[in-house]
């Protein structure tokens, strides 16, 4: 019997243990410097603090530097968001975390490459 229960659990045929949360897409397209959106587009500085509203976003603090990897193409009734990672010694615990943030809260300090590739979001 134990093996049957274990098999059913592995196959997911019993009651689901965790249910997912479905979130609306922020945009259908994004602008990147390359086809995989891994190259840094620019370096931005946060002009205000921002507390992430859900797991897709990152917290940023005023004065913090952020590497920008993609820029979502603004759609009707949506905000304009960029994707990036926090940089800086003072916030080491957030380094390497990539997420979205409102572009209106940052100022670009340096552009490394033009974001001229339009990529569909998934």
PDB file of C-alpha atoms in Angstrom:
ATOM      1  CA  UNK A   1       0.000   0.000   0.000  1.00  0.00           C
ATOM      2  CA  UNK A   2       2.800   2.428   0.835  1.00  0.00           C
ATOM      3  CA  UNK A   3       4.163   2.136  -2.698  1.00  0.00           C
ATOM      4  CA  UNK A   4       0.758   2.851  -4.222  1.00  0.00           C
ATOM      5  CA  UNK A   5       0.336   6.021  -2.119  1.00  0.00           C
ATOM      6  CA  UNK A   6       3.876   7.136  -2.972  1.00  0.00           C
ATOM      7  CA  UNK A   7       3.234   6.503  -6.655  1.00  0.00           C
ATOM      8  CA  UNK A   8      -0.023   8.483  -6.564  1.00  0.00           C
ATOM      9  CA  UNK A   9       1.713  11.379  -4.825  1.00  0.00           C
ATOM     10  CA  UNK A  10       4.497  11.391  -7.405  1.00  0.00           C
ATOM     11  CA  UNK A  11       2.018  11.340 -10.272  1.00  0.00           C
ATOM     12  CA  UNK A  12      -0.066  14.109  -8.737  1.00  0.00           C
ATOM     13  CA  UNK A  13      -3.246  12.056  -8.811  1.00  0.00           C
ATOM     14  CA  UNK A  14      -4.165  12.961  -5.263  1.00  0.00           C
ATOM     15  CA  UNK A  15      -5.389  16.339  -4.061  1.00  0.00           C
ATOM     16  CA  UNK A  16      -3.026  19.138  -5.098  1.00  0.00           C
ATOM     17  CA  UNK A  17      -0.862  20.293  -2.212  1.00  0.00           C
ATOM     18  CA  UNK A  18      -0.092  23.731  -3.616  1.00  0.00           C
ATOM     19  CA  UNK A  19      -2.148  25.915  -5.904  1.00  0.00           C
ATOM     20  CA  UNK A  20      -0.576  28.548  -8.133  1.00  0.00           C
ATOM     21  CA  UNK A  21      -1.456  32.200  -8.306  1.00  0.00           C
ATOM     22  CA  UNK A  22      -2.048  33.518 -11.784  1.00  0.00           C
ATOM     23  CA  UNK A  23      -1.002  37.107 -12.410  1.00  0.00           C
ATOM     24  CA  UNK A  24      -1.787  39.336 -15.350  1.00  0.00           C
ATOM     25  CA  UNK A  25       0.965  39.865 -17.878  1.00  0.00           C
ATOM     26  CA  UNK A  26       2.658  43.235 -17.525  1.00  0.00           C
ATOM     27  CA  UNK A  27       3.276  43.542 -21.288  1.00  0.00           C
ATOM     28  CA  UNK A  28       3.321  41.490 -24.492  1.00  0.00           C
ATOM     29  CA  UNK A  29       6.737  42.710 -25.669  1.00  0.00           C
ATOM     30  CA  UNK A  30      10.018  43.922 -24.235  1.00  0.00           C
ATOM     31  CA  UNK A  31      13.015  45.768 -25.625  1.00  0.00           C
ATOM     32  CA  UNK A  32      16.428  44.180 -25.119  1.00  0.00           C
ATOM     33  CA  UNK A  33      19.992  44.599 -26.360  1.00  0.00           C
ATOM     34  CA  UNK A  34      20.169  40.930 -27.468  1.00  0.00           C
ATOM     35  CA  UNK A  35      17.839  38.022 -28.281  1.00  0.00           C
ATOM     36  CA  UNK A  36      18.107  36.529 -24.766  1.00  0.00           C
ATOM     37  CA  UNK A  37      17.892  39.808 -22.795  1.00  0.00           C
ATOM     38  CA  UNK A  38      21.058  38.993 -20.853  1.00  0.00           C
ATOM     39  CA  UNK A  39      23.233  41.959 -21.835  1.00  0.00           C
ATOM     40  CA  UNK A  40      23.052  45.110 -19.758  1.00  0.00           C
ATOM     41  CA  UNK A  41      21.286  47.984 -21.495  1.00  0.00           C
ATOM     42  CA  UNK A  42      22.059  50.685 -18.968  1.00  0.00           C
ATOM     43  CA  UNK A  43      22.841  51.641 -15.407  1.00  0.00           C
ATOM     44  CA  UNK A  44      20.106  53.546 -13.576  1.00  0.00           C
ATOM     45  CA  UNK A  45      19.929  55.294 -10.197  1.00  0.00           C
ATOM     46  CA  UNK A  46      16.812  55.095  -8.032  1.00  0.00           C
ATOM     47  CA  UNK A  47      15.328  58.532  -7.354  1.00  0.00           C
ATOM     48  CA  UNK A  48      12.834  57.151  -4.804  1.00  0.00           C
ATOM     49  CA  UNK A  49      12.302  54.059  -2.661  1.00  0.00           C
ATOM     50  CA  UNK A  50      10.077  51.349  -4.123  1.00  0.00           C
ATOM     51  CA  UNK A  51       8.548  48.400  -2.269  1.00  0.00           C
ATOM     52  CA  UNK A  52       7.775  45.468  -4.531  1.00  0.00           C
ATOM     53  CA  UNK A  53       4.060  44.721  -4.918  1.00  0.00           C
ATOM     54  CA  UNK A  54       4.588  41.019  -5.721  1.00  0.00           C
ATOM     55  CA  UNK A  55       7.299  38.463  -6.537  1.00  0.00           C
ATOM     56  CA  UNK A  56       7.850  39.788 -10.073  1.00  0.00           C
ATOM     57  CA  UNK A  57       9.220  43.084  -8.753  1.00  0.00           C
ATOM     58  CA  UNK A  58      12.328  44.098  -6.780  1.00  0.00           C
ATOM     59  CA  UNK A  59      12.676  46.497  -3.875  1.00  0.00           C
ATOM     60  CA  UNK A  60      14.842  49.497  -4.571  1.00  0.00           C
ATOM     61  CA  UNK A  61      16.141  52.235  -2.301  1.00  0.00           C
ATOM     62  CA  UNK A  62      16.751  55.862  -3.232  1.00  0.00           C
ATOM     63  CA  UNK A  63      20.297  56.290  -4.528  1.00  0.00           C
ATOM     64  CA  UNK A  64      20.735  52.610  -5.340  1.00  0.00           C
ATOM     65  CA  UNK A  65      22.232  51.597  -8.703  1.00  0.00           C
ATOM     66  CA  UNK A  66      20.362  49.127 -10.900  1.00  0.00           C
ATOM     67  CA  UNK A  67      21.565  47.253 -13.976  1.00  0.00           C
ATOM     68  CA  UNK A  68      18.783  47.357 -16.603  1.00  0.00           C
ATOM     69  CA  UNK A  69      18.363  44.260 -18.826  1.00  0.00           C
ATOM     70  CA  UNK A  70      15.038  44.890 -20.546  1.00  0.00           C
ATOM     71  CA  UNK A  71      12.319  47.491 -20.901  1.00  0.00           C
ATOM     72  CA  UNK A  72       8.704  46.410 -21.205  1.00  0.00           C
ATOM     73  CA  UNK A  73       6.821  47.994 -24.097  1.00  0.00           C
ATOM     74  CA  UNK A  74       4.064  50.097 -22.536  1.00  0.00           C
ATOM     75  CA  UNK A  75       0.548  48.986 -23.343  1.00  0.00           C
ATOM     76  CA  UNK A  76      -2.803  50.686 -22.856  1.00  0.00           C
ATOM     77  CA  UNK A  77      -3.621  51.300 -19.177  1.00  0.00           C
ATOM     78  CA  UNK A  78      -0.335  49.819 -17.940  1.00  0.00           C
ATOM     79  CA  UNK A  79       2.661  51.324 -16.223  1.00  0.00           C
ATOM     80  CA  UNK A  80       6.088  51.379 -17.770  1.00  0.00           C
ATOM     81  CA  UNK A  81       8.375  48.835 -16.143  1.00  0.00           C
ATOM     82  CA  UNK A  82      11.975  47.854 -16.638  1.00  0.00           C
ATOM     83  CA  UNK A  83      13.702  44.656 -15.530  1.00  0.00           C
ATOM     84  CA  UNK A  84      17.001  44.837 -13.730  1.00  0.00           C
ATOM     85  CA  UNK A  85      19.127  43.828 -10.798  1.00  0.00           C
ATOM     86  CA  UNK A  86      20.222  45.858  -7.817  1.00  0.00           C
ATOM     87  CA  UNK A  87      23.887  46.768  -7.557  1.00  0.00           C
ATOM     88  CA  UNK A  88      25.840  48.177  -4.663  1.00  0.00           C
ATOM     89  CA  UNK A  89      27.766  47.267  -1.518  1.00  0.00           C
ATOM     90  CA  UNK A  90      25.164  48.740   0.822  1.00  0.00           C
ATOM     91  CA  UNK A  91      22.482  46.344  -0.495  1.00  0.00           C
ATOM     92  CA  UNK A  92      24.511  43.168  -1.037  1.00  0.00           C
ATOM     93  CA  UNK A  93      21.647  40.922   0.025  1.00  0.00           C
ATOM     94  CA  UNK A  94      19.723  42.007  -3.097  1.00  0.00           C
ATOM     95  CA  UNK A  95      22.553  41.720  -5.615  1.00  0.00           C
ATOM     96  CA  UNK A  96      21.755  39.215  -8.346  1.00  0.00           C
ATOM     97  CA  UNK A  97      18.003  39.434  -7.806  1.00  0.00           C
ATOM     98  CA  UNK A  98      16.355  40.343 -11.093  1.00  0.00           C
ATOM     99  CA  UNK A  99      12.882  41.851 -11.180  1.00  0.00           C
ATOM    100  CA  UNK A 100      10.710  44.650 -12.472  1.00  0.00           C
ATOM    101  CA  UNK A 101      10.484  48.213 -11.160  1.00  0.00           C
ATOM    102  CA  UNK A 102       8.719  51.373 -12.376  1.00  0.00           C
ATOM    103  CA  UNK A 103      10.897  53.234 -14.852  1.00  0.00           C
ATOM    104  CA  UNK A 104       9.478  56.526 -13.570  1.00  0.00           C
ATOM    105  CA  UNK A 105      11.385  56.074 -10.283  1.00  0.00           C
ATOM    106  CA  UNK A 106      14.862  55.892 -11.824  1.00  0.00           C
ATOM    107  CA  UNK A 107      17.162  57.990 -13.992  1.00  0.00           C
ATOM    108  CA  UNK A 108      19.508  56.388 -16.476  1.00  0.00           C
ATOM    109  CA  UNK A 109      23.104  57.198 -15.613  1.00  0.00           C
ATOM    110  CA  UNK A 110      24.878  55.424 -18.438  1.00  0.00           C
ATOM    111  CA  UNK A 111      23.655  53.615 -21.584  1.00  0.00           C
ATOM    112  CA  UNK A 112      25.838  50.623 -22.500  1.00  0.00           C
ATOM    113  CA  UNK A 113      23.857  49.365 -25.510  1.00  0.00           C
ATOM    114  CA  UNK A 114      20.716  50.390 -27.340  1.00  0.00           C
ATOM    115  CA  UNK A 115      17.628  48.293 -26.594  1.00  0.00           C
ATOM    116  CA  UNK A 116      16.660  47.745 -30.227  1.00  0.00           C
ATOM    117  CA  UNK A 117      15.506  44.095 -30.180  1.00  0.00           C
ATOM    118  CA  UNK A 118      11.776  43.564 -29.646  1.00  0.00           C
ATOM    119  CA  UNK A 119      11.151  40.236 -27.914  1.00  0.00           C
ATOM    120  CA  UNK A 120       7.749  38.716 -26.975  1.00  0.00           C
ATOM    121  CA  UNK A 121       7.302  38.213 -23.240  1.00  0.00           C
ATOM    122  CA  UNK A 122       6.443  34.760 -21.937  1.00  0.00           C
TER     123      UNK A 122
END
